[in-house]
């Protein structure tokens, strides 16, 4: 269901879906009210800024909604206030047994939450290193109350682990969203900007509440109309959107067309070494900053999947990125240069050709050649957001070049938000992976947070999963991925279960049955989805173009199964050094040796690295073919169990959200059955080996 200006919808039936985890449900427990209310009677803020105003507004609305009490607001320091907000420089910290030395060690987005009993009055001190810290602290305090945590003895110091925490919108100006599974764009319609700025504000609230501090507002595939976003035709509209995001501590970036000097600049070339091109970009950047003084910079997809780039002029990626970076340097802008680069027209039947090698092969030789305001955005895996694939070997391989990791919150290859697939456990595996780049303990999270190589810029990006559906994400439970992404990149040490529980409590309330049931469904879902889809890391068994549903040999650039090389004798891609593509050698030791060895390779990635007979025995004792049969039958039964678990919550969740999820689960069952039957039938016919349990395979 799509509704315009949903922020003013009075139908609580719909608002439950729209409000996501910012429900601020009324508290009825008298003991909790007795604890919380004395701390929430009044707010005092010691300095004024749009960001502080956003924090105060959110706190006031949340308190009124949860405690049925509108707090008094003082726009100056008041010792009578029960919540005091300010930066560490605007509050006399010694009055509250705090030292400014603490804040000197923290980054600008940090904050302290401290309970104080002063002169018999209960207070909460919310001190930010900057106004952004105040905003994030406000959301933290509200989250504590939503999840019914005690606030009597708060003594919290919080700092985001990752510097850049960005969402990439793949929105097109015609209103469509590439890989969008929850309606159309909230930014554009019919090649114009939307008039519904209220919804954009609500999106900013959601993003800030989980610590997102940057957004690119258009698709990385920049087509003709979107190229004009950096012109005077649309920059006034971009400015309006940037103003909204700025008030929530979020910096705005734009994806650009590398051929812009030709497309909109009337030049005959976009060669990055051409002086006219360099001057054009310098003038264009100056124009953008005249509209948006804190503009973040450019996101660039170049020389991949038919997009223009420096290869057209026999230039490398460093030369291509640096012309933009140089133009942005005077304004502290950045270039986010995507490493998703490969030749989609190569001959996939050649078993020495390997798409997985592409990012490393293209970028590793350029280490140290990029300007220091360029960040390489590397997908979490070497392929393309598959349900199971190893970490990209590019992480840790470029000591002298800023890197950030790219996730996909939108579930493109993991059920498109029709099927339930909670991805936080997957993302944690990537973060925790030890690359051994500088010996043991060189985890991915220490690379992307910048600490291992002292990057100037680093962080995490993700493809957004929101659209203009009433509940933002199509499937209400997909909100958990949106929430979980923000929380995890703020603090990669948070557990997937902890994040899931927070989200369920904030979204559905604190009924123990509701919390435990939904949390369990979320935590089981990634494994369930993998069970009935592509097995053992092989990936890609998906319909072309729209990437939904099983098609074992059907991927766009595939030629009769050349992403998995299934034949009558076996399945899997040989990526070993001795007989395959040599991809395993892109990893540091000992990972390279482990993946290269058939004996030592983890079963979960077996078919990603090795071509094996169907009778190859896994470490579990199962043969590969029997594992395929067993998991696909099991996956269907697990989806049936998800349905049973959800149905037990009937009457405990509002009708809109209950029915929304129930419908998606029924669709997931249909999908799981289709996957099971097509995959099992394919491999039965390929191998000629029957299921040892004599189940029906069509």
XYZ file of C-alpha atoms in Angstrom:
698
model
C 0.000 0.000 0.000
C 1.397 3.421 -0.947
C 0.242 6.631 0.691
C 1.375 10.212 0.156
C 2.332 12.384 3.145
C 2.070 9.405 5.439
C 3.407 11.427 8.349
C -0.045 12.959 8.832
C -1.999 9.724 8.460
C -4.202 9.438 11.517
C -5.110 5.795 10.965
C -3.156 3.948 13.681
C -3.817 0.765 11.700
C -1.311 2.065 9.151
C 0.932 4.079 11.457
C 2.153 0.922 13.153
C 3.767 -0.136 9.907
C 4.969 3.341 9.010
C 6.641 4.143 12.342
C 9.069 1.198 12.128
C 11.074 1.038 15.392
C 10.134 4.580 16.461
C 6.788 3.425 17.830
C 7.111 5.099 21.237
C 4.255 2.955 22.553
C 2.492 4.170 25.675
C 3.882 2.631 28.854
C 1.218 1.170 31.148
C 3.434 -0.522 33.743
C 3.141 1.664 36.853
C 6.595 0.713 38.149
C 8.218 1.771 34.888
C 6.265 5.014 34.841
C 7.383 5.662 38.399
C 11.017 5.192 37.343
C 10.991 7.056 34.024
C 8.701 10.016 34.685
C 10.916 11.968 37.125
C 13.688 11.936 34.514
C 11.429 13.149 31.714
C 9.522 16.099 33.136
C 11.571 18.796 31.391
C 14.315 19.328 28.832
C 17.018 21.962 28.855
C 19.409 22.554 25.965
C 22.402 24.785 26.352
C 22.996 25.705 22.718
C 20.917 25.881 19.598
C 21.401 24.313 16.165
C 19.125 22.503 13.702
C 20.557 19.184 14.898
C 19.943 19.990 18.570
C 16.413 21.099 17.674
C 15.870 17.708 16.021
C 17.079 15.966 19.183
C 14.798 18.027 21.414
C 11.808 17.485 19.138
C 12.388 13.721 19.083
C 12.795 13.514 22.852
C 9.716 15.612 23.508
C 7.565 13.577 21.114
C 8.876 10.277 22.436
C 8.332 11.203 26.083
C 4.838 12.513 25.439
C 3.900 9.375 23.518
C 5.343 6.877 26.005
C 4.584 8.625 29.295
C 1.567 10.734 28.342
C 3.373 13.781 29.684
C 4.526 16.706 27.596
C 7.875 17.836 28.985
C 8.623 21.456 29.709
C 11.320 22.739 27.369
C 13.919 25.350 28.341
C 15.995 26.697 25.451
C 18.722 27.626 27.912
C 20.568 25.901 30.728
C 18.250 25.189 33.632
C 19.351 23.286 36.673
C 15.695 22.527 37.280
C 15.452 20.440 34.075
C 15.392 16.673 34.347
C 17.184 16.117 31.026
C 20.065 18.461 30.282
C 21.452 18.445 26.755
C 24.614 20.160 25.632
C 28.059 19.785 24.197
C 30.970 19.175 26.502
C 32.112 22.750 25.973
C 28.768 24.283 26.940
C 28.182 22.479 30.241
C 30.146 22.841 33.463
C 31.212 19.200 33.544
C 32.778 19.375 37.006
C 29.332 19.940 38.465
C 28.494 16.416 37.332
C 31.805 14.713 38.114
C 32.858 14.630 34.462
C 36.119 15.791 32.926
C 36.701 17.384 29.550
C 39.670 15.016 29.187
C 37.198 12.230 28.490
C 35.804 14.061 25.471
C 39.210 14.986 24.094
C 39.753 11.288 23.391
C 36.398 10.827 21.638
C 35.388 11.552 18.047
C 32.924 14.306 17.165
C 29.856 12.051 17.097
C 30.371 10.671 20.601
C 28.228 11.261 23.659
C 27.847 10.539 27.351
C 24.585 9.527 29.054
C 24.765 9.862 32.833
C 22.148 9.636 35.562
C 22.595 12.248 38.259
C 20.904 12.693 41.608
C 21.638 16.293 42.465
C 20.063 18.031 45.430
C 17.440 15.301 45.613
C 16.439 15.680 41.970
C 16.824 12.970 39.353
C 18.476 14.134 36.164
C 19.905 12.668 33.002
C 22.908 14.416 31.563
C 23.219 14.029 27.776
C 26.550 15.486 26.691
C 27.777 15.337 23.124
C 31.218 15.983 21.733
C 29.216 17.948 19.136
C 25.566 18.521 18.339
C 25.596 15.235 16.388
C 26.551 13.451 19.588
C 23.566 15.062 21.320
C 21.241 13.741 18.614
C 22.603 10.203 18.773
C 22.440 10.283 22.572
C 18.792 11.346 22.421
C 17.919 8.343 20.278
C 19.885 6.085 22.609
C 17.933 7.341 25.611
C 14.631 6.793 23.832
C 15.742 3.298 22.816
C 16.502 2.458 26.446
C 13.000 3.498 27.472
C 11.391 1.660 24.551
C 13.181 -1.539 25.501
C 12.266 -0.991 29.167
C 15.829 -0.674 30.457
C 16.533 1.053 33.745
C 17.798 4.630 33.590
C 18.559 4.989 37.286
C 22.285 4.336 37.008
C 23.272 5.377 33.510
C 26.970 5.907 32.945
C 27.442 5.338 29.220
C 30.106 6.567 26.825
C 29.372 5.889 23.154
C 31.450 6.457 20.028
C 30.741 5.176 16.531
C 33.339 2.642 15.407
C 33.111 3.565 11.730
C 33.720 7.071 10.451
C 31.509 7.008 7.331
C 28.177 5.207 7.698
C 26.346 5.682 4.448
C 23.191 4.519 2.713
C 23.167 4.359 -1.088
C 19.773 4.957 -2.660
C 19.405 3.211 -6.021
C 16.521 5.544 -6.892
C 15.850 6.757 -10.433
C 14.177 10.064 -11.203
C 11.303 8.387 -13.038
C 10.262 7.133 -9.599
C 11.514 3.568 -9.968
C 14.090 2.001 -7.676
C 16.667 -0.363 -9.128
C 16.628 -3.488 -6.987
C 13.802 -1.917 -5.036
C 11.281 -4.245 -3.421
C 9.139 -1.884 -1.396
C 7.437 0.477 -3.795
C 8.751 3.483 -5.660
C 11.173 6.230 -4.711
C 10.418 8.586 -1.832
C 12.601 11.201 -3.556
C 11.455 11.301 -7.184
C 8.404 10.914 -9.379
C 7.994 11.418 -13.111
C 11.515 12.849 -13.508
C 10.964 15.469 -10.814
C 11.635 15.710 -7.094
C 8.770 14.756 -4.825
C 6.748 17.406 -3.011
C 6.425 15.139 0.017
C 9.297 16.466 2.083
C 7.597 15.249 5.258
C 8.360 11.670 4.353
C 11.987 12.536 3.598
C 12.178 14.067 7.075
C 10.796 10.871 8.574
C 13.392 8.906 6.638
C 16.078 11.176 8.074
C 14.722 10.428 11.551
C 14.954 6.685 10.940
C 18.481 6.962 9.568
C 19.729 9.157 12.418
C 18.140 6.910 15.022
C 20.545 4.116 14.040
C 23.529 6.384 13.470
C 23.641 6.741 9.680
C 25.566 9.927 8.854
C 25.613 10.052 5.038
C 23.359 9.296 2.077
C 23.692 9.271 -1.687
C 20.247 10.004 -3.077
C 20.366 8.564 -6.608
C 21.218 5.327 -8.362
C 24.858 4.445 -9.036
C 23.722 3.715 -12.595
C 23.273 7.347 -13.606
C 21.129 7.710 -16.697
C 20.413 10.766 -18.837
C 17.945 12.616 -16.618
C 19.886 11.860 -13.409
C 23.042 13.316 -14.953
C 21.316 16.688 -14.576
C 21.196 16.417 -10.774
C 24.483 18.338 -10.673
C 23.100 21.191 -12.781
C 21.188 24.326 -11.853
C 18.035 22.597 -13.082
C 17.924 20.306 -10.036
C 20.491 21.608 -7.545
C 17.894 23.834 -5.801
C 15.846 20.676 -5.191
C 18.893 18.746 -4.007
C 19.530 21.651 -1.653
C 16.095 21.260 -0.048
C 16.697 17.559 0.556
C 20.207 18.214 1.887
C 18.798 20.794 4.315
C 16.482 18.157 5.782
C 19.207 15.560 6.141
C 21.645 18.092 7.584
C 19.306 18.755 10.496
C 19.679 15.071 11.386
C 23.460 14.974 11.061
C 23.379 13.355 7.624
C 25.596 14.520 4.776
C 24.269 14.345 1.206
C 26.214 12.851 -1.719
C 25.300 12.314 -5.366
C 26.108 9.531 -7.802
C 27.519 10.970 -11.004
C 27.852 9.931 -14.608
C 31.541 9.808 -15.483
C 30.737 11.105 -18.941
C 29.098 14.259 -17.517
C 31.594 16.623 -19.233
C 30.229 15.299 -22.524
C 26.602 14.775 -21.532
C 25.991 18.145 -19.880
C 29.222 20.068 -20.382
C 29.333 20.176 -24.176
C 32.889 18.844 -24.193
C 34.054 16.258 -26.688
C 35.830 14.128 -24.096
C 35.704 13.014 -20.477
C 39.389 12.046 -20.427
C 40.517 12.664 -16.822
C 43.927 13.916 -17.999
C 42.438 16.516 -20.333
C 42.910 20.017 -18.894
C 39.501 21.123 -20.130
C 37.856 18.185 -18.342
C 39.753 18.963 -15.136
C 38.657 22.591 -15.282
C 35.073 21.593 -16.007
C 34.936 19.384 -12.906
C 36.510 22.120 -10.769
C 33.857 24.608 -11.865
C 31.054 22.075 -11.487
C 32.095 21.230 -7.925
C 32.282 24.936 -7.050
C 28.717 25.350 -8.335
C 27.443 22.397 -6.255
C 28.986 23.785 -3.069
C 27.383 27.154 -3.706
C 24.054 25.386 -3.174
C 25.136 22.827 -0.552
C 28.077 24.064 1.563
C 28.500 20.712 3.338
C 28.039 18.557 0.227
C 29.644 15.178 0.866
C 30.975 14.314 -2.564
C 30.475 11.848 -5.407
C 29.679 8.146 -5.612
C 30.985 6.678 -8.855
C 30.340 3.473 -10.771
C 32.678 3.450 -13.758
C 33.794 0.965 -16.397
C 31.417 -1.779 -15.329
C 28.201 -3.105 -16.841
C 28.315 -0.646 -19.743
C 28.853 2.454 -17.567
C 31.377 5.025 -18.880
C 34.730 5.490 -17.189
C 38.437 6.169 -17.606
C 39.024 2.924 -19.532
C 37.481 4.660 -22.557
C 40.570 6.884 -22.656
C 43.127 4.215 -21.769
C 43.365 5.618 -18.223
C 43.301 3.605 -15.016
C 40.919 3.926 -12.078
C 43.298 6.063 -10.047
C 43.578 8.590 -12.848
C 39.816 8.445 -13.250
C 39.060 9.034 -9.574
C 41.746 11.630 -8.940
C 40.343 14.233 -11.341
C 37.160 14.267 -9.222
C 39.040 14.108 -5.945
C 41.208 17.072 -6.872
C 38.119 19.149 -7.659
C 36.569 18.211 -4.302
C 39.670 18.687 -2.141
C 39.213 22.433 -1.441
C 35.780 21.672 0.038
C 36.724 18.529 2.016
C 34.585 16.442 -0.320
C 35.225 12.774 -1.014
C 35.047 10.411 -3.973
C 33.509 7.020 -3.242
C 34.787 4.882 -6.115
C 33.023 1.533 -6.445
C 35.228 -1.514 -7.101
C 32.411 -3.493 -8.707
C 34.286 -3.623 -12.003
C 34.358 -6.574 -14.381
C 33.908 -7.319 -18.059
C 30.327 -8.521 -18.374
C 30.965 -9.513 -22.021
C 33.861 -11.882 -21.347
C 33.670 -15.509 -22.445
C 32.310 -17.296 -19.407
C 32.864 -20.711 -21.015
C 36.616 -20.213 -20.635
C 37.365 -21.833 -17.279
C 40.380 -19.580 -16.760
C 38.071 -16.553 -16.791
C 36.836 -15.661 -13.316
C 34.625 -12.744 -12.372
C 35.590 -13.235 -8.716
C 39.138 -12.121 -9.538
C 38.082 -8.845 -11.131
C 38.092 -6.341 -8.244
C 41.488 -7.462 -6.956
C 43.026 -7.636 -10.435
C 41.783 -4.153 -11.315
C 42.632 -2.329 -8.095
C 45.482 -4.039 -6.233
C 48.133 -2.742 -8.703
C 46.936 0.839 -8.061
C 47.547 0.870 -4.297
C 48.992 4.228 -3.283
C 48.064 6.000 -6.522
C 44.732 7.434 -5.366
C 44.452 10.856 -3.732
C 43.692 10.689 -0.020
C 40.082 11.841 -0.411
C 39.250 8.813 -2.584
C 37.661 5.803 -0.869
C 37.383 2.462 -2.636
C 33.967 0.944 -1.962
C 34.408 -2.839 -2.026
C 31.505 -5.300 -1.995
C 31.548 -7.674 0.968
C 32.184 -10.630 -1.315
C 34.010 -10.989 -4.632
C 30.844 -11.603 -6.648
C 27.550 -9.835 -5.965
C 25.713 -10.053 -2.627
C 25.067 -13.790 -2.792
C 23.449 -15.658 0.089
C 26.812 -17.248 0.845
C 30.159 -16.143 -0.546
C 33.587 -15.553 0.997
C 35.056 -12.190 1.927
C 36.518 -10.163 -0.912
C 40.309 -10.630 -0.916
C 40.696 -6.921 -1.660
C 40.145 -6.155 2.032
C 43.551 -5.684 3.575
C 45.315 -5.860 0.230
C 45.590 -2.085 -0.210
C 47.560 -0.622 2.674
C 47.923 2.836 1.103
C 44.364 3.329 -0.188
C 41.230 4.179 1.805
C 38.682 1.369 1.797
C 35.095 0.925 2.847
C 32.860 -2.135 2.745
C 29.598 -2.304 0.787
C 26.651 -4.396 1.949
C 23.235 -4.786 0.365
C 20.407 -4.195 2.820
C 18.013 -4.645 -0.112
C 17.669 -8.409 -0.403
C 18.332 -8.681 -4.121
C 19.657 -12.246 -4.158
C 18.216 -13.198 -0.792
C 14.504 -13.092 -1.486
C 13.888 -9.466 -2.390
C 12.159 -8.754 0.917
C 9.439 -11.179 -0.015
C 11.297 -13.983 1.778
C 12.483 -13.469 5.332
C 16.282 -13.279 5.503
C 17.820 -11.414 8.446
C 21.282 -10.461 7.231
C 22.988 -9.173 10.380
C 24.549 -12.606 11.152
C 26.014 -12.626 7.635
C 27.430 -9.124 8.016
C 28.975 -10.037 11.361
C 30.765 -12.965 9.719
C 32.296 -10.579 7.202
C 33.336 -8.101 9.883
C 34.891 -10.836 12.043
C 36.772 -12.554 9.219
C 40.536 -12.568 9.832
C 42.341 -11.562 6.647
C 45.798 -12.077 8.212
C 46.883 -8.993 6.222
C 49.149 -7.977 9.106
C 49.193 -11.308 10.866
C 46.587 -12.894 13.103
C 43.852 -10.523 14.253
C 43.674 -8.494 11.017
C 39.902 -8.634 10.901
C 37.841 -6.922 8.244
C 36.246 -4.666 10.852
C 39.678 -3.276 11.781
C 40.333 -2.547 8.111
C 37.093 -0.739 7.332
C 37.129 1.237 10.577
C 40.486 2.609 9.430
C 42.464 1.516 12.477
C 44.667 -1.150 10.895
C 46.208 1.027 8.191
C 45.334 4.467 9.615
C 43.150 5.368 6.652
C 42.131 9.006 6.443
C 38.624 7.986 5.362
C 36.923 4.643 5.879
C 33.607 3.101 6.802
C 30.692 1.079 5.535
C 28.098 1.609 2.798
C 24.952 -0.286 1.905
C 22.248 -0.353 -0.719
C 19.035 0.890 0.893
C 15.974 -1.335 1.153
C 13.295 1.343 1.516
C 10.589 2.624 -0.803
C 7.267 4.384 -0.542
C 5.323 1.366 0.695
C 3.472 2.257 3.881
C 5.877 0.166 5.967
C 8.968 1.352 4.038
C 10.331 -2.141 3.342
C 7.493 -4.162 1.801
C 7.892 -6.984 4.290
C 7.633 -5.517 7.794
C 10.269 -7.940 9.058
C 12.751 -6.551 6.519
C 12.882 -3.433 8.690
C 15.183 -5.498 10.919
C 17.876 -5.402 8.225
C 17.578 -1.613 7.888
C 17.784 -1.198 11.672
C 20.475 -3.839 12.071
C 22.720 -2.321 9.437
C 22.861 1.007 11.241
C 23.353 -0.483 14.687
C 26.057 -2.929 13.571
C 28.190 -0.413 11.710
C 27.958 1.939 14.691
C 29.296 -0.880 16.877
C 30.486 -4.078 15.119
C 30.823 -5.779 18.508
C 27.047 -5.864 18.982
C 25.585 -9.352 18.629
C 23.065 -10.308 15.960
C 20.738 -11.558 18.704
C 21.126 -8.367 20.731
C 20.281 -6.237 17.696
C 17.316 -8.440 16.802
C 15.902 -8.197 20.318
C 16.287 -4.415 20.368
C 14.479 -4.133 17.060
C 11.617 -6.435 18.055
C 11.060 -4.647 21.355
C 11.128 -1.205 19.746
C 8.916 -2.306 16.864
C 6.416 -4.753 18.371
C 6.589 -4.117 22.115
C 7.811 -6.174 25.027
C 5.446 -9.142 25.201
C 7.839 -12.062 25.930
C 6.158 -14.413 23.434
C 6.293 -11.804 20.676
C 9.918 -10.937 21.391
C 11.194 -14.508 21.578
C 9.185 -15.719 18.588
C 10.175 -12.968 16.174
C 13.772 -12.895 17.391
C 14.019 -16.649 16.815
C 12.516 -16.360 13.344
C 15.009 -13.668 12.420
C 18.023 -15.570 13.706
C 17.020 -18.762 11.888
C 16.101 -17.133 8.589
C 19.466 -16.754 6.813
C 20.243 -20.450 7.215
C 16.719 -21.367 6.103
C 16.995 -19.246 2.972
C 20.352 -20.789 2.098
C 18.974 -24.293 2.614
C 16.429 -24.028 -0.189
C 18.487 -21.904 -2.599
C 22.055 -22.221 -3.950
C 24.145 -24.763 -1.993
C 27.663 -24.691 -0.529
C 28.647 -21.242 -1.725
C 28.076 -21.859 -5.421
C 25.583 -18.997 -5.899
C 23.915 -17.549 -8.979
C 21.134 -20.094 -9.592
C 18.699 -17.272 -10.194
C 16.457 -15.895 -12.908
C 18.108 -13.308 -15.151
C 17.262 -9.609 -15.166
C 14.969 -9.443 -12.133
C 17.070 -11.878 -10.035
C 14.119 -13.601 -8.400
C 13.340 -17.288 -8.268
C 15.355 -20.339 -9.338
C 16.919 -20.729 -12.772
C 19.971 -22.939 -12.428
C 21.535 -22.022 -15.772
C 19.849 -18.698 -16.306
C 21.955 -15.829 -14.989
C 22.410 -12.921 -17.451
C 26.045 -13.406 -18.319
C 25.990 -17.150 -17.726
C 26.311 -19.646 -20.577
C 24.833 -22.978 -19.615
C 25.827 -23.058 -16.021
C 29.240 -21.471 -16.280
C 28.869 -19.834 -12.880
C 28.759 -23.285 -11.301
C 30.038 -25.618 -14.058
C 27.601 -28.402 -13.275
C 28.014 -31.404 -15.555
C 27.303 -35.122 -15.393
C 30.317 -35.758 -13.186
C 30.231 -32.929 -10.658
C 29.614 -29.326 -9.660
C 31.565 -26.275 -8.526
C 34.135 -23.764 -9.767
C 37.809 -24.676 -9.687
C 39.520 -21.591 -8.316
C 42.687 -23.344 -7.165
C 46.186 -22.317 -8.140
C 47.166 -25.680 -9.621
C 44.250 -26.432 -11.937
C 41.834 -23.511 -11.739
C 41.647 -19.743 -12.023
C 44.180 -19.078 -9.260
C 41.709 -16.924 -7.360
C 42.604 -18.529 -4.019
C 46.041 -16.953 -4.276
C 44.528 -13.472 -3.854
C 44.126 -14.148 -0.116
C 46.801 -13.820 2.516
C 48.273 -16.938 4.062
C 46.941 -19.120 5.679
C 43.536 -18.376 4.094
C 44.981 -18.923 0.616
C 46.198 -22.402 1.509
C 43.002 -23.316 3.363
C 40.730 -22.351 0.466
C 43.057 -23.892 -2.099
C 42.997 -27.264 -0.337
C 40.069 -29.560 -1.049
C 40.699 -31.279 2.246
C 40.786 -28.108 4.358
C 38.298 -25.853 2.552
C 35.208 -25.218 4.721
C 32.197 -27.069 3.349
C 30.149 -23.871 3.336
C 32.353 -22.547 0.497
C 33.291 -25.872 -1.106
C 31.632 -25.292 -4.465
C 32.847 -21.714 -4.646
C 36.470 -22.922 -4.678
C 36.390 -26.485 -6.009
C 34.807 -28.615 -8.703
C 33.979 -31.932 -7.048
C 32.135 -35.154 -7.944
C 28.568 -35.471 -6.739
C 29.765 -38.331 -4.548
C 32.372 -36.177 -2.783
C 31.938 -36.625 0.947
C 31.496 -33.515 3.079
C 32.919 -33.220 6.575
C 29.437 -34.053 7.875
C 29.608 -37.433 6.133
C 26.975 -36.535 3.544
C 27.750 -36.629 -0.141
C 27.394 -33.381 -2.076
C 24.381 -34.662 -3.989
C 22.636 -35.898 -0.844
C 23.378 -32.596 0.909
C 21.667 -30.772 -1.972
C 18.600 -32.991 -1.715
C 18.440 -32.891 2.091
C 18.830 -29.148 2.519
C 16.254 -28.304 -0.121
C 13.658 -30.580 1.446
C 14.592 -29.273 4.888
C 14.302 -25.639 3.804
C 10.665 -26.091 2.784
C 9.815 -27.669 6.132
C 11.584 -24.830 7.941
C 9.482 -22.245 6.114
C 6.349 -24.139 7.178
C 7.652 -23.874 10.743
C 8.157 -20.114 10.329
C 4.496 -19.859 9.337
C 3.413 -21.861 12.390
C 5.503 -19.698 14.694
C 4.114 -16.484 13.239
C 0.519 -17.689 13.436
C 0.877 -18.100 17.191
C 1.184 -14.324 17.413
C -2.276 -13.733 15.952
C -4.030 -11.234 18.215
C -0.788 -10.030 19.761
C 0.181 -7.858 16.776
C -1.960 -5.297 14.955
C -3.803 -6.631 11.909
C -1.864 -4.642 9.316
C 1.548 -5.919 10.295
C 0.380 -9.418 11.178
C -1.322 -9.881 7.812
C 1.566 -8.303 5.930
C 4.059 -10.813 7.324
C 1.619 -13.726 7.064
C 1.152 -13.027 3.353
C 4.917 -12.820 2.802
C 5.491 -16.111 4.584
C 2.930 -17.845 2.400
C 4.735 -16.472 -0.635
C 8.029 -17.653 0.839
C 6.652 -21.173 1.144
C 5.650 -21.120 -2.513
C 9.109 -19.868 -3.405
C 10.845 -22.505 -1.281
C 8.869 -25.302 -2.928
C 9.766 -23.980 -6.379
C 13.454 -23.728 -5.465
C 13.432 -27.232 -3.968
C 11.809 -28.844 -6.965
C 13.863 -27.098 -9.632
C 17.232 -27.501 -7.920
C 16.700 -31.116 -6.907
C 15.311 -32.082 -10.303
C 18.223 -30.408 -12.083
C 20.818 -32.292 -10.064
C 18.975 -35.592 -10.197
C 18.973 -35.352 -13.979
C 22.592 -34.186 -14.129
C 23.962 -36.788 -11.750
C 21.605 -39.717 -12.235
C 21.906 -40.343 -8.490
C 18.692 -40.966 -6.550
C 17.782 -39.501 -3.178
C 18.724 -42.082 -0.567
C 15.483 -41.352 1.304
C 13.341 -42.050 -1.768
C 11.557 -38.697 -1.635
C 9.785 -37.543 -4.750
C 11.976 -35.553 -7.127
C 10.114 -34.448 -10.206
